[in-house]
GROMACS .gro file of C-alpha atoms in nm:
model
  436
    1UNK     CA    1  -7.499   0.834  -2.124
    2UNK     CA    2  -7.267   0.743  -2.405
    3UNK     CA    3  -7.050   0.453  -2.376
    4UNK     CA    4  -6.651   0.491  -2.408
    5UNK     CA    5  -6.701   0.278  -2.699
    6UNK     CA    6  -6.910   0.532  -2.913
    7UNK     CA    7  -6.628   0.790  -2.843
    8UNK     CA    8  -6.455   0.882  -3.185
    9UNK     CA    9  -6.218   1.123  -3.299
   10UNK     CA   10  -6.293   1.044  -3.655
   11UNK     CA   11  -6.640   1.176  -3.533
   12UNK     CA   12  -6.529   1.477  -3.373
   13UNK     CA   13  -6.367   1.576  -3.698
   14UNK     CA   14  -6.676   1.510  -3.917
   15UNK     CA   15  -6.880   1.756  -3.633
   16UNK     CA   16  -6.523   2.010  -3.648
   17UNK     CA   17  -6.526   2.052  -4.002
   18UNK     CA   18  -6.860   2.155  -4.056
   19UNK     CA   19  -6.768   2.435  -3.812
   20UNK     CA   20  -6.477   2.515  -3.940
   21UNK     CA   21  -6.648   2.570  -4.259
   22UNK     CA   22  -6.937   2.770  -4.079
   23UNK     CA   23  -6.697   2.966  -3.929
   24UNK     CA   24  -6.541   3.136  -4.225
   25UNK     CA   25  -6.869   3.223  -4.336
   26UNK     CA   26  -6.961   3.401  -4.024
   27UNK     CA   27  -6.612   3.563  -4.060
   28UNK     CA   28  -6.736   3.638  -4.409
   29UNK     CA   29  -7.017   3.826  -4.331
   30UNK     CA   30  -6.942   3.962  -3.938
   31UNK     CA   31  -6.652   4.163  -4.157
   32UNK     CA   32  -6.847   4.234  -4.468
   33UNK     CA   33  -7.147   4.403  -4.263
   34UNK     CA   34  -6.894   4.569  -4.026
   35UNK     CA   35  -6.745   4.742  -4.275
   36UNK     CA   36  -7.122   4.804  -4.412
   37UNK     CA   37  -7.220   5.000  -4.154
   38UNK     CA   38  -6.906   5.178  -4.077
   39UNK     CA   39  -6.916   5.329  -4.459
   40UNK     CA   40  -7.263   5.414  -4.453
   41UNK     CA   41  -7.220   5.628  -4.043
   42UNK     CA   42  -6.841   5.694  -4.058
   43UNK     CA   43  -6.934   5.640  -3.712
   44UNK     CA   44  -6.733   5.348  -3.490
   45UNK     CA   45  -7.040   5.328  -3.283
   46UNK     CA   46  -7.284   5.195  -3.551
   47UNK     CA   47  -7.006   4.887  -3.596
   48UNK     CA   48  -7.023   4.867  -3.230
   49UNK     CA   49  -7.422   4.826  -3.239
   50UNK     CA   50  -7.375   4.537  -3.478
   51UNK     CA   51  -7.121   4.392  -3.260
   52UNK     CA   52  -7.367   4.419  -2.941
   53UNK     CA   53  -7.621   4.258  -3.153
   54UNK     CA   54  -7.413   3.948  -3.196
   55UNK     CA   55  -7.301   3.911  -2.854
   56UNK     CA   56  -7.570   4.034  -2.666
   57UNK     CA   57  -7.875   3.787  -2.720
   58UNK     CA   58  -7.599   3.519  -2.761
   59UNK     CA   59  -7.449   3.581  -2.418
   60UNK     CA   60  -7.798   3.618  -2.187
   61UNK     CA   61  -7.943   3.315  -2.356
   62UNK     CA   62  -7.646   3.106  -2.354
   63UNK     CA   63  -7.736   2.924  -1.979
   64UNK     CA   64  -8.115   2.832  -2.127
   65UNK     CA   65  -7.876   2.711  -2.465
   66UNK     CA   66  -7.682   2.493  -2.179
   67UNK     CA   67  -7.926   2.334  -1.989
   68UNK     CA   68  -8.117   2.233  -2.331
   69UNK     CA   69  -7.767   2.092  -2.405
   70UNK     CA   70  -7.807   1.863  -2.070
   71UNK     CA   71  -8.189   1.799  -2.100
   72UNK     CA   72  -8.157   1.716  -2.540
   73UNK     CA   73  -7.948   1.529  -2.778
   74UNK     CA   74  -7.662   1.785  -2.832
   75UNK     CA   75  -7.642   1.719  -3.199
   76UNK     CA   76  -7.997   1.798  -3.249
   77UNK     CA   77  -7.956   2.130  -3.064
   78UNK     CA   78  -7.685   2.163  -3.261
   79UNK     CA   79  -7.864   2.140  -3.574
   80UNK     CA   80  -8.159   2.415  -3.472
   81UNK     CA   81  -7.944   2.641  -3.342
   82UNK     CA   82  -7.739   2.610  -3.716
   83UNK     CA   83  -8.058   2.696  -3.930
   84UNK     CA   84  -8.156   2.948  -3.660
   85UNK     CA   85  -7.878   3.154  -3.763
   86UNK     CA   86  -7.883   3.096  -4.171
   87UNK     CA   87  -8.246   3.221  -4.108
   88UNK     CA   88  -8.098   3.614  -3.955
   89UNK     CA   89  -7.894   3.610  -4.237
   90UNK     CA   90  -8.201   3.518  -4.460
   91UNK     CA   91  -8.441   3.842  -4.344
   92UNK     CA   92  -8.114   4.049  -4.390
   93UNK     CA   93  -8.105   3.919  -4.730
   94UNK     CA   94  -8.441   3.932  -4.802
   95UNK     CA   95  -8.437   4.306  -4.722
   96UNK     CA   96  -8.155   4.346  -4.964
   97UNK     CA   97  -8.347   4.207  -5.242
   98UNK     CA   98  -8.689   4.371  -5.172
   99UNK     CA   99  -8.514   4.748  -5.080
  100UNK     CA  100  -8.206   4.736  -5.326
  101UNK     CA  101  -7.981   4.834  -5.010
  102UNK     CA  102  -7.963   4.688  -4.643
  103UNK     CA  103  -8.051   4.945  -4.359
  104UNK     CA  104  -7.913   4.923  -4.013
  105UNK     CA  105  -8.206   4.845  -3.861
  106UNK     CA  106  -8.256   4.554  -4.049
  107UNK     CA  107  -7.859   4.435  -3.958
  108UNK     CA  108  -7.969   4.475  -3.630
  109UNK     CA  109  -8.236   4.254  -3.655
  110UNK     CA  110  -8.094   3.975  -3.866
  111UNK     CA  111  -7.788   3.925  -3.678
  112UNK     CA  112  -7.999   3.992  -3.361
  113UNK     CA  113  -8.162   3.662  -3.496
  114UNK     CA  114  -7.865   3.471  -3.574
  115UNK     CA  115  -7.746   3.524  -3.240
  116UNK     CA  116  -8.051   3.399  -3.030
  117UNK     CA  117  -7.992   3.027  -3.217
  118UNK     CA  118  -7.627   3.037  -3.160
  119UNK     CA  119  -7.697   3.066  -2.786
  120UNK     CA  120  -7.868   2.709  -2.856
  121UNK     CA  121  -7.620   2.598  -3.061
  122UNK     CA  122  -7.271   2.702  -2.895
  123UNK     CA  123  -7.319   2.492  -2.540
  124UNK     CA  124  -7.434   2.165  -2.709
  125UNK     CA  125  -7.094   2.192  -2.956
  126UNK     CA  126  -6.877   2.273  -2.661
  127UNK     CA  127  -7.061   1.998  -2.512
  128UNK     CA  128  -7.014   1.735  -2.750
  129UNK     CA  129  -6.719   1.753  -2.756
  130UNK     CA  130  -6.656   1.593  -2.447
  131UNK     CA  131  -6.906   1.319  -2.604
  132UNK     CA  132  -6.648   1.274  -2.862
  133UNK     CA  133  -6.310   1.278  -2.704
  134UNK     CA  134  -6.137   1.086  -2.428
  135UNK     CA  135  -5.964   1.312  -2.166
  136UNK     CA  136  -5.629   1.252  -2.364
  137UNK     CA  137  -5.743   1.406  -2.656
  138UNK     CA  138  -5.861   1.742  -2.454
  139UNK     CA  139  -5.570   1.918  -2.573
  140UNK     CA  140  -5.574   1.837  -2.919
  141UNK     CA  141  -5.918   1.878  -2.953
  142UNK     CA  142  -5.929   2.223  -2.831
  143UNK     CA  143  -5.673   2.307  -3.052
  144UNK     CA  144  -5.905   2.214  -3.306
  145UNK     CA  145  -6.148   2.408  -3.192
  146UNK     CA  146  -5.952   2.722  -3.175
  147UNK     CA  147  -5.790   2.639  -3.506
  148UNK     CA  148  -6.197   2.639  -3.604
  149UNK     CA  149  -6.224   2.951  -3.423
  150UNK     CA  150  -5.962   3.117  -3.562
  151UNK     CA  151  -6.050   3.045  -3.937
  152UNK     CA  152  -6.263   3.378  -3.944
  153UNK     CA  153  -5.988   3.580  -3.860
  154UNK     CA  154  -5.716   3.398  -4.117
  155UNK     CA  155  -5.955   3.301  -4.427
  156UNK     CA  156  -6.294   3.521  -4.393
  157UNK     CA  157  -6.127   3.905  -4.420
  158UNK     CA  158  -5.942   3.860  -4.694
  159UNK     CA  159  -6.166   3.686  -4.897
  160UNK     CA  160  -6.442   3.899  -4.748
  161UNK     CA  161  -6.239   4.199  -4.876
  162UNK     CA  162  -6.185   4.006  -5.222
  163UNK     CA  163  -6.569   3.927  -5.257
  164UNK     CA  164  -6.640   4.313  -5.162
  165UNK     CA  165  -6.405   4.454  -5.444
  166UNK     CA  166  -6.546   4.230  -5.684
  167UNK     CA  167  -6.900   4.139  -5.634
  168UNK     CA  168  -7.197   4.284  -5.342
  169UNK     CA  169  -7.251   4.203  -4.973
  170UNK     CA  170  -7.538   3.983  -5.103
  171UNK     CA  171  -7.310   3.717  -5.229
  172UNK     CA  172  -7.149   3.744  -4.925
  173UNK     CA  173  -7.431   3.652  -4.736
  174UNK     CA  174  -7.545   3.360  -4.927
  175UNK     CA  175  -7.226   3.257  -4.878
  176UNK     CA  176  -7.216   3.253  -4.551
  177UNK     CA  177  -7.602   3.065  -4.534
  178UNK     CA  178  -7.472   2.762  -4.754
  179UNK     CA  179  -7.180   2.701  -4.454
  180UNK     CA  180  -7.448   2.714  -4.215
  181UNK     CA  181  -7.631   2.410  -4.419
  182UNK     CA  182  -7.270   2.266  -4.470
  183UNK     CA  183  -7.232   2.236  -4.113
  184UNK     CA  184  -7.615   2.089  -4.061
  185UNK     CA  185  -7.514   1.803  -4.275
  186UNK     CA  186  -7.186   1.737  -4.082
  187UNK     CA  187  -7.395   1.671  -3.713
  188UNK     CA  188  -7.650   1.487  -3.920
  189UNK     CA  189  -7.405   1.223  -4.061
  190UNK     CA  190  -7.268   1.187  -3.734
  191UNK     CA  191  -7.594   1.178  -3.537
  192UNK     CA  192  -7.677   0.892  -3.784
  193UNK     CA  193  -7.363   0.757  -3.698
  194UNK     CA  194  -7.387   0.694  -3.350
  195UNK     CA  195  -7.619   0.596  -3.081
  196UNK     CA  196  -7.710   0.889  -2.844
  197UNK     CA  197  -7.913   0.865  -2.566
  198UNK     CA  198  -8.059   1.096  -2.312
  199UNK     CA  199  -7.852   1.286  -2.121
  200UNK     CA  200  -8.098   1.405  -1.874
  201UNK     CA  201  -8.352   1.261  -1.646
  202UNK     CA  202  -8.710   1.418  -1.607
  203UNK     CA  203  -8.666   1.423  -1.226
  204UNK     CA  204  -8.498   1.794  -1.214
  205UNK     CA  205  -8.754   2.079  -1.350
  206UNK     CA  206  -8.578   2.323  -1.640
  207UNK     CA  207  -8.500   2.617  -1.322
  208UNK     CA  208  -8.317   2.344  -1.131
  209UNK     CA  209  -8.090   2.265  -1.361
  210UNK     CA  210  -8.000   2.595  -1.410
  211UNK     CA  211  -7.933   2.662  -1.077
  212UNK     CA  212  -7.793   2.333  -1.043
  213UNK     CA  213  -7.513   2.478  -1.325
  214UNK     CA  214  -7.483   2.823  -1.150
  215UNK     CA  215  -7.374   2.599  -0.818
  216UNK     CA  216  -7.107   2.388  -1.042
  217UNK     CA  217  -6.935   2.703  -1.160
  218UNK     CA  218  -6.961   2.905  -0.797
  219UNK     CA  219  -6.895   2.603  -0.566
  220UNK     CA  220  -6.551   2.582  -0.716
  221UNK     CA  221  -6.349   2.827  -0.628
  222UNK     CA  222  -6.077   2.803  -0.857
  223UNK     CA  223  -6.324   2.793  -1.139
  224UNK     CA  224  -6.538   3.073  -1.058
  225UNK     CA  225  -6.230   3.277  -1.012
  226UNK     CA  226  -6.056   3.145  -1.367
  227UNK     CA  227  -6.397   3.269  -1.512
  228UNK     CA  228  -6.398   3.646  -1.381
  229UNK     CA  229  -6.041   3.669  -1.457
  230UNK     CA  230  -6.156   3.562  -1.850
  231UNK     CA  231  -6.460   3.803  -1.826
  232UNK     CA  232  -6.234   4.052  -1.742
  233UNK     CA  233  -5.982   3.997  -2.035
  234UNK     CA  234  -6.287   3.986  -2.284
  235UNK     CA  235  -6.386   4.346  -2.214
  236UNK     CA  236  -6.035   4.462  -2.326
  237UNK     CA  237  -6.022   4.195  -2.607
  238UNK     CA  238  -6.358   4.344  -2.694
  239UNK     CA  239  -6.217   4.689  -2.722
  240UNK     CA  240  -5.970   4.566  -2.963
  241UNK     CA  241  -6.216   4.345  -3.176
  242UNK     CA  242  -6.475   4.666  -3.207
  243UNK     CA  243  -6.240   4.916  -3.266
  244UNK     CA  244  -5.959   4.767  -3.478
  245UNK     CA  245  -6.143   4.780  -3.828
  246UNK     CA  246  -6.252   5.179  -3.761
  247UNK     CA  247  -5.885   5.251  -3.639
  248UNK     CA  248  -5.777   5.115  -3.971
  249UNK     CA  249  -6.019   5.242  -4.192
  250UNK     CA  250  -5.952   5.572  -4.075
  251UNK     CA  251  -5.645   5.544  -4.252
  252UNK     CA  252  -5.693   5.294  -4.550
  253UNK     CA  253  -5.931   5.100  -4.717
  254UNK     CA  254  -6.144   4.779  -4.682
  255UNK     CA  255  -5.891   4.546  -4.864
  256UNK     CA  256  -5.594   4.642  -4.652
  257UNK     CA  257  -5.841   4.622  -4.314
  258UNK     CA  258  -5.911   4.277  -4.439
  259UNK     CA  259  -5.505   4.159  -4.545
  260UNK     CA  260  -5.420   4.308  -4.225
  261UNK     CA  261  -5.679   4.054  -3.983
  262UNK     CA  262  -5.595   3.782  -4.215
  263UNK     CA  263  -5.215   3.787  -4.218
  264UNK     CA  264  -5.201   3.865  -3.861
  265UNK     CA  265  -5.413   3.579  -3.788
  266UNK     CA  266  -5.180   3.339  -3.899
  267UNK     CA  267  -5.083   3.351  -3.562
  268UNK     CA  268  -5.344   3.226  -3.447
  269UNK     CA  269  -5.380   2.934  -3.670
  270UNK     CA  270  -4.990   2.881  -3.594
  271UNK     CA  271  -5.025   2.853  -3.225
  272UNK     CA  272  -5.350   2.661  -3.281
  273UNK     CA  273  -5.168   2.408  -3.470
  274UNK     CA  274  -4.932   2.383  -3.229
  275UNK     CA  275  -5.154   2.277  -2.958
  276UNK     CA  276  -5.290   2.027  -3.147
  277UNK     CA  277  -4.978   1.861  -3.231
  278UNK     CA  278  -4.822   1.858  -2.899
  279UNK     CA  279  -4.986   1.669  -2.567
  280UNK     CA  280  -5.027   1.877  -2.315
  281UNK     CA  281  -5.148   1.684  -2.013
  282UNK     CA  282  -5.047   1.955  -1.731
  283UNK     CA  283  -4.920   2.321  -1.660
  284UNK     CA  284  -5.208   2.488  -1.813
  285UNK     CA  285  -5.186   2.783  -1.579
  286UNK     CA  286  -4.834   2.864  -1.623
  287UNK     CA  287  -4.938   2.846  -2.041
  288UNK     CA  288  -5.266   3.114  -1.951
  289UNK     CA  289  -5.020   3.365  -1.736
  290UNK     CA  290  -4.785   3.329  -2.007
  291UNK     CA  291  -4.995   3.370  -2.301
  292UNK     CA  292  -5.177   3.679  -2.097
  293UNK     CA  293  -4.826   3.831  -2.068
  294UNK     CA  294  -4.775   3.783  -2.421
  295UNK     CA  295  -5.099   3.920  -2.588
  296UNK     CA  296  -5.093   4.240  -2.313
  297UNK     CA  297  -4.808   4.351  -2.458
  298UNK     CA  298  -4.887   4.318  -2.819
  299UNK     CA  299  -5.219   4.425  -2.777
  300UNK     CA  300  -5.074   4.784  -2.670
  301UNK     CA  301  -4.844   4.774  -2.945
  302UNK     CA  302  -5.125   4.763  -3.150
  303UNK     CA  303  -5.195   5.173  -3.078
  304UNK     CA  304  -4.851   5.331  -3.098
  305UNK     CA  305  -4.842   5.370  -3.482
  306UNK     CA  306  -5.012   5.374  -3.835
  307UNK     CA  307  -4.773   5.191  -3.985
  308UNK     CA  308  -4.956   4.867  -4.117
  309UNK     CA  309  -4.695   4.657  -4.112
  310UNK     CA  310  -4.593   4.676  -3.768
  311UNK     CA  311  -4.941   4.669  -3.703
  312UNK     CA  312  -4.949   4.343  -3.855
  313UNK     CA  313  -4.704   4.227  -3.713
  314UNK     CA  314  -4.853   4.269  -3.339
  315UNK     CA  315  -5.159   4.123  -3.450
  316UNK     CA  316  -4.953   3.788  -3.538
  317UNK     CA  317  -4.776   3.770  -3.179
  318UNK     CA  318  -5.134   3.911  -3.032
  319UNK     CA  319  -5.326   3.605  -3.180
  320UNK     CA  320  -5.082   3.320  -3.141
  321UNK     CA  321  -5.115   3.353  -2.772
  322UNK     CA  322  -5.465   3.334  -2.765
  323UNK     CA  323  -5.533   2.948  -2.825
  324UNK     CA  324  -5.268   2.937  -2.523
  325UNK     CA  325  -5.514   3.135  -2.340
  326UNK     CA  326  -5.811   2.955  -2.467
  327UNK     CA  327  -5.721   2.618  -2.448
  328UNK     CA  328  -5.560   2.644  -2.120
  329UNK     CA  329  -5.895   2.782  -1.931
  330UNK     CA  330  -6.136   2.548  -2.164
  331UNK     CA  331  -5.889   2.191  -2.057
  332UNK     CA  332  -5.888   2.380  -1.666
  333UNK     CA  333  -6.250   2.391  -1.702
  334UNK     CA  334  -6.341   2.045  -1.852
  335UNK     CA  335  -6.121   1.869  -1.666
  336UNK     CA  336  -6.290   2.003  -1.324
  337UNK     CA  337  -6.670   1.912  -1.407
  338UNK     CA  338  -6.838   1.650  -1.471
  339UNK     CA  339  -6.964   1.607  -1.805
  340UNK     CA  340  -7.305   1.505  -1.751
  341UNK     CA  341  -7.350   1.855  -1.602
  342UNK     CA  342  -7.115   2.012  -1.889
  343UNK     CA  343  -7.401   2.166  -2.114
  344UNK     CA  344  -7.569   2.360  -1.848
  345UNK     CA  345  -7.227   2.481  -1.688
  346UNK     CA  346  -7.044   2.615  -2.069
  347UNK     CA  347  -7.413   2.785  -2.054
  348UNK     CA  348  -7.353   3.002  -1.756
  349UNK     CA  349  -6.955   3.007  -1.809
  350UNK     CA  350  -7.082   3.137  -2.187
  351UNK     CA  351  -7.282   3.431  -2.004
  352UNK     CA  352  -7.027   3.502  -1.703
  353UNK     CA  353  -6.710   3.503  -1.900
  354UNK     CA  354  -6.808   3.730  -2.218
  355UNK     CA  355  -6.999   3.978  -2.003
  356UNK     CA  356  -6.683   4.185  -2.098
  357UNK     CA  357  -6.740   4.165  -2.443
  358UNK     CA  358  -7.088   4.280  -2.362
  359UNK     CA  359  -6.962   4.580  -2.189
  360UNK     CA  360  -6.722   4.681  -2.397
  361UNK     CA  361  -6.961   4.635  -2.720
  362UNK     CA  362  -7.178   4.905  -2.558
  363UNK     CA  363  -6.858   5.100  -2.467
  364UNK     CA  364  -6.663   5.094  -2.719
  365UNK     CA  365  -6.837   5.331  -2.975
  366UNK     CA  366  -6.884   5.631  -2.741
  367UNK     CA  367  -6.509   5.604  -2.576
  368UNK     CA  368  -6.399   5.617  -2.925
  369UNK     CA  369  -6.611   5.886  -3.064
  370UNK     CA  370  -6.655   6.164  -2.775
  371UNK     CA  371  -6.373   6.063  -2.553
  372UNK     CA  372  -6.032   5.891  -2.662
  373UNK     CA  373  -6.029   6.057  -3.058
  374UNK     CA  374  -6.095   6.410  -2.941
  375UNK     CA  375  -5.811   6.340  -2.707
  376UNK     CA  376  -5.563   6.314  -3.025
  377UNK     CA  377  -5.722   6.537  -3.254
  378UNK     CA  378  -5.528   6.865  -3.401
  379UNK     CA  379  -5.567   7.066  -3.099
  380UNK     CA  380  -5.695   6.824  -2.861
  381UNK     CA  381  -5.577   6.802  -2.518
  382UNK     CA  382  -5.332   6.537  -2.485
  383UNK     CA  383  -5.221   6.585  -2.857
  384UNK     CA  384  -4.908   6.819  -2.754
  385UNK     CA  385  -4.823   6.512  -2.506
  386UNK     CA  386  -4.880   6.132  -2.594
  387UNK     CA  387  -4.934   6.249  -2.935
  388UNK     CA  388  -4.616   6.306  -2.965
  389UNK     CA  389  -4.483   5.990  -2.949
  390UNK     CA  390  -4.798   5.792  -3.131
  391UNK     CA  391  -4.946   6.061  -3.351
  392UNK     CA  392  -5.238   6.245  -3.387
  393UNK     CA  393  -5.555   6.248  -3.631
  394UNK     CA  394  -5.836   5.988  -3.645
  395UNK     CA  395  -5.829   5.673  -3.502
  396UNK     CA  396  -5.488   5.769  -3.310
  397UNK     CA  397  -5.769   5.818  -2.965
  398UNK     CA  398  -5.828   5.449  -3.070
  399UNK     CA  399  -5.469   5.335  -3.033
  400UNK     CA  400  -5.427   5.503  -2.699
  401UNK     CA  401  -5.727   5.303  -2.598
  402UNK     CA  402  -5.526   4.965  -2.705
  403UNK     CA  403  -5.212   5.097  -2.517
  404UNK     CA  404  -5.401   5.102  -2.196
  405UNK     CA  405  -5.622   4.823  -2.222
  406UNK     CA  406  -5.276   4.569  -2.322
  407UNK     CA  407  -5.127   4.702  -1.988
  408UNK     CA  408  -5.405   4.621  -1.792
  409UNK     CA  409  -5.446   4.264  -1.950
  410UNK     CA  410  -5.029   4.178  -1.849
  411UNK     CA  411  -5.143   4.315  -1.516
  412UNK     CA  412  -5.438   4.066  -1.487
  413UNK     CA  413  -5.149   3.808  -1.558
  414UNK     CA  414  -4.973   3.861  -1.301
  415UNK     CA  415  -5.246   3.846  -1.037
  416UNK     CA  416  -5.407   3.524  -1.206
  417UNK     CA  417  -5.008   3.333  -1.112
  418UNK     CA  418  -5.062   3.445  -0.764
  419UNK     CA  419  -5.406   3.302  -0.715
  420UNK     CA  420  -5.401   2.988  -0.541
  421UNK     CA  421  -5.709   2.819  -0.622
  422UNK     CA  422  -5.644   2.891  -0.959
  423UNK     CA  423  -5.295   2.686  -0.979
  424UNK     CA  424  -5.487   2.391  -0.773
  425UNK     CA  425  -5.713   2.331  -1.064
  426UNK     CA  426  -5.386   2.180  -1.281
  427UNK     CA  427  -5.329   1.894  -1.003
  428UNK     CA  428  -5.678   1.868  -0.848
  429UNK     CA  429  -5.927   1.721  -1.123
  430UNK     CA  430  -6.146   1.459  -1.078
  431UNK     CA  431  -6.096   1.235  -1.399
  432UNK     CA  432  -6.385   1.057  -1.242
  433UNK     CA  433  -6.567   1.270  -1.370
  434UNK     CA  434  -6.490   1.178  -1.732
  435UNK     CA  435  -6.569   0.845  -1.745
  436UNK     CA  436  -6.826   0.819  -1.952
   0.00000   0.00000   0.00000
């Protein structure tokens, strides 16, 4: 176990902006191949399949990813799971070259790929950063995290969109695979920096101490219940991340898809900012109802027009409250288990709390396509009713879908300020558990 004196900020940066920089180029390329596949189908369900792709292997493999976190140095996971994912992007590429275009199949499989090692590599960052920080620094450090986060929503789709009107998706993805090696040499200066012992015993097999995190996350109630309540919002936020580039393109191009996610995410990198600079030491639940609140009702005012302006700005208000949201469950979280049992737990909290984006991945496509568009199609049946008031045509199916989905997440809100156990975890942390 590291000692308090190895924990460093300065090192947490060096480890943050490698991923910062790895994050745009995911951005780059998770926008550049969505908007692939969506030109070559016209289809929102092939986008969706590349979406599912990402998330699924991710997602099921994340606890395994965890308890290698626990069991591993956490840098050196973090490392492998890094060049995992260059290497999807690398067969993608290499398909490129050797067919002169990229078939779907082939997306599927390299970003299938790329997935698999980020399951590896997600827990042991999450993970280290508890390493890195003292419990003061929580807050600011998750704002870093989200402002990470956030970077391939505010850089990657414009310059993705840029790079696409000016050059092929194959610089894109070598672009992206030279932030992956960017971020490789970050944890490697820092691993050399520091000493870092084991973090796990041999005295627990590999099934133990994945049960062992399964019985951290369920034998606190407040926890467990913070988690289903996130799993739940995910499946609507996955609606909107799926379906928002298909609603748009049905109505303008790639470059105006791409100034619209980047403009509106300066939210996100505002409220991230914010977070950072500010200590917050208590009333995280009272900033998660608030921020649900908040990005429910954006998020329906996201389908009641084509007008890409307004559109924008509800993405801006939509994605400012979500490093609210974020850092309030991550601090709730991290401040309620103890860290040598950290890796293994963001492993199952990974797989319980994005289930929704799971589901909704394999939803999305066919809601869109055989159920919500024909709704609000010339002739269609609710077209003389709600399409009234928010149009009709393609992608307007789309924006009913948002409507209902944002009412549902300010909904959610208000049951998660009711819930007891939930409020308790703001006063009843064991900082105990943080001493490292």
């Amino acid at each position: 176990m590291e000692s308090v004196q190895n924990k460093s900020f300065n090192k947490f940066l060096i480890v943050w902006m490698g991923q910062l920089i790895a994050s745009i180029g995911a951005g780059l390329t998770a926008f550049s191949l969505g908007v692939y596949a969506f030109e070559q189908t016209n289809t929102a369900t092939s986008v969706a399949i590349v979406s599912l792709c990402s998330f699924l292997p991710n997602i099921l493999l994340r606890p395994i990813g965890g308890v290698l976190a626990d069991r591993f140095d956490r840098r050196l996971m973090m490392i492998i799971g890094d060049l995992g994912a260059a290497a999807g992007l690398v067969f993608i590429l290499l398909m490129l070259i050797l067919n002169g275009n990229i078939a779907l199949w082939s997306i599927y499989v390299g970003v299938t790929v790329s997935a698999i090692f980020t399951a590896l590599q997600s827990p042991a960052y999450k993970a280290s950063a508890t390493d890195l920080l003292t419990e003061e620094e929580y807050s600011k450090g998750s704002g870093l995290l989200q402002l990470a986060e956030s970077a391939k929503f505010l850089f990657s789709p414009i310059l993705a969109g840029f790079l696409l009107s000016i050059t092929t998706i194959s610089t894109v993805l070598v672009i992206n695979i030279a932030t992956f090696l960017v971020a490789v040499i970050a944890v490697i200066v820092v691993k050399r920096g520091m000493q870092v012992a084991s973090k796990q015993s041999a005295s627990q097999s590999f099934m133990q101490e994945l049960a062992d995190g399964w019985h951290e996350v369920t034998s606190n109630k407040g926890v467990l219940l913070l988690v289903v309540i996130v799993s739940i919002i995910t499946f609507y936020l996955g609606f909107l991340q799926t379906l928002i580039g298909p609603m748009i393109l049905s109505f303008a191009d790639a470059q105006t898809l791409g100034t619209f996610l980047s403009v509106s995410a300066i939210g996100m990198l505002l409220g991230s900012i914010v977070i950072g600079l500010f200590k917050v030491t208590k009333q995280y639940v009272p900033m998660l109802v608030i921020g649900l609140v908040v990005a429910g009702v954006a998020f329906s005012l996201h389908g009641v027009t084509t007008n890409i302006y307004f559109l924008i700005a509800a993405g801006f208000v939509f994605l400012s409250a979500l490093p609210f949201i974020n850092t309030s469950a991550d601090v709730l979280v991290r401040r309620n288990i103890d860290n040598e049992k950290q890796g293994r737990v963001w492993g199952i909290i990974g797989i319980l709390s994005q289930l929704g984006f799971v589901i909704a991945y394999s939803l999305a496509g066919l809601l869109a396509d055989r159920v919500f568009n024909p709704l609000l199609q010339e002739g269609g049946l609710l077209a003389s009713t709600v399409g009234q008031y928010i149009g009709t045509g393609p992608g307007r199916g789309i924006g009913l879908l948002f409507i209902i989905s944002g009412i549902f997440v300010v909904i959610i809100a208000v049951i998660t300020s009711r819930i007891k156990s939930i409020r308790e975890l703001d006063v009843n942390h064991d900082v105990s558990n943080h001493s490292m």
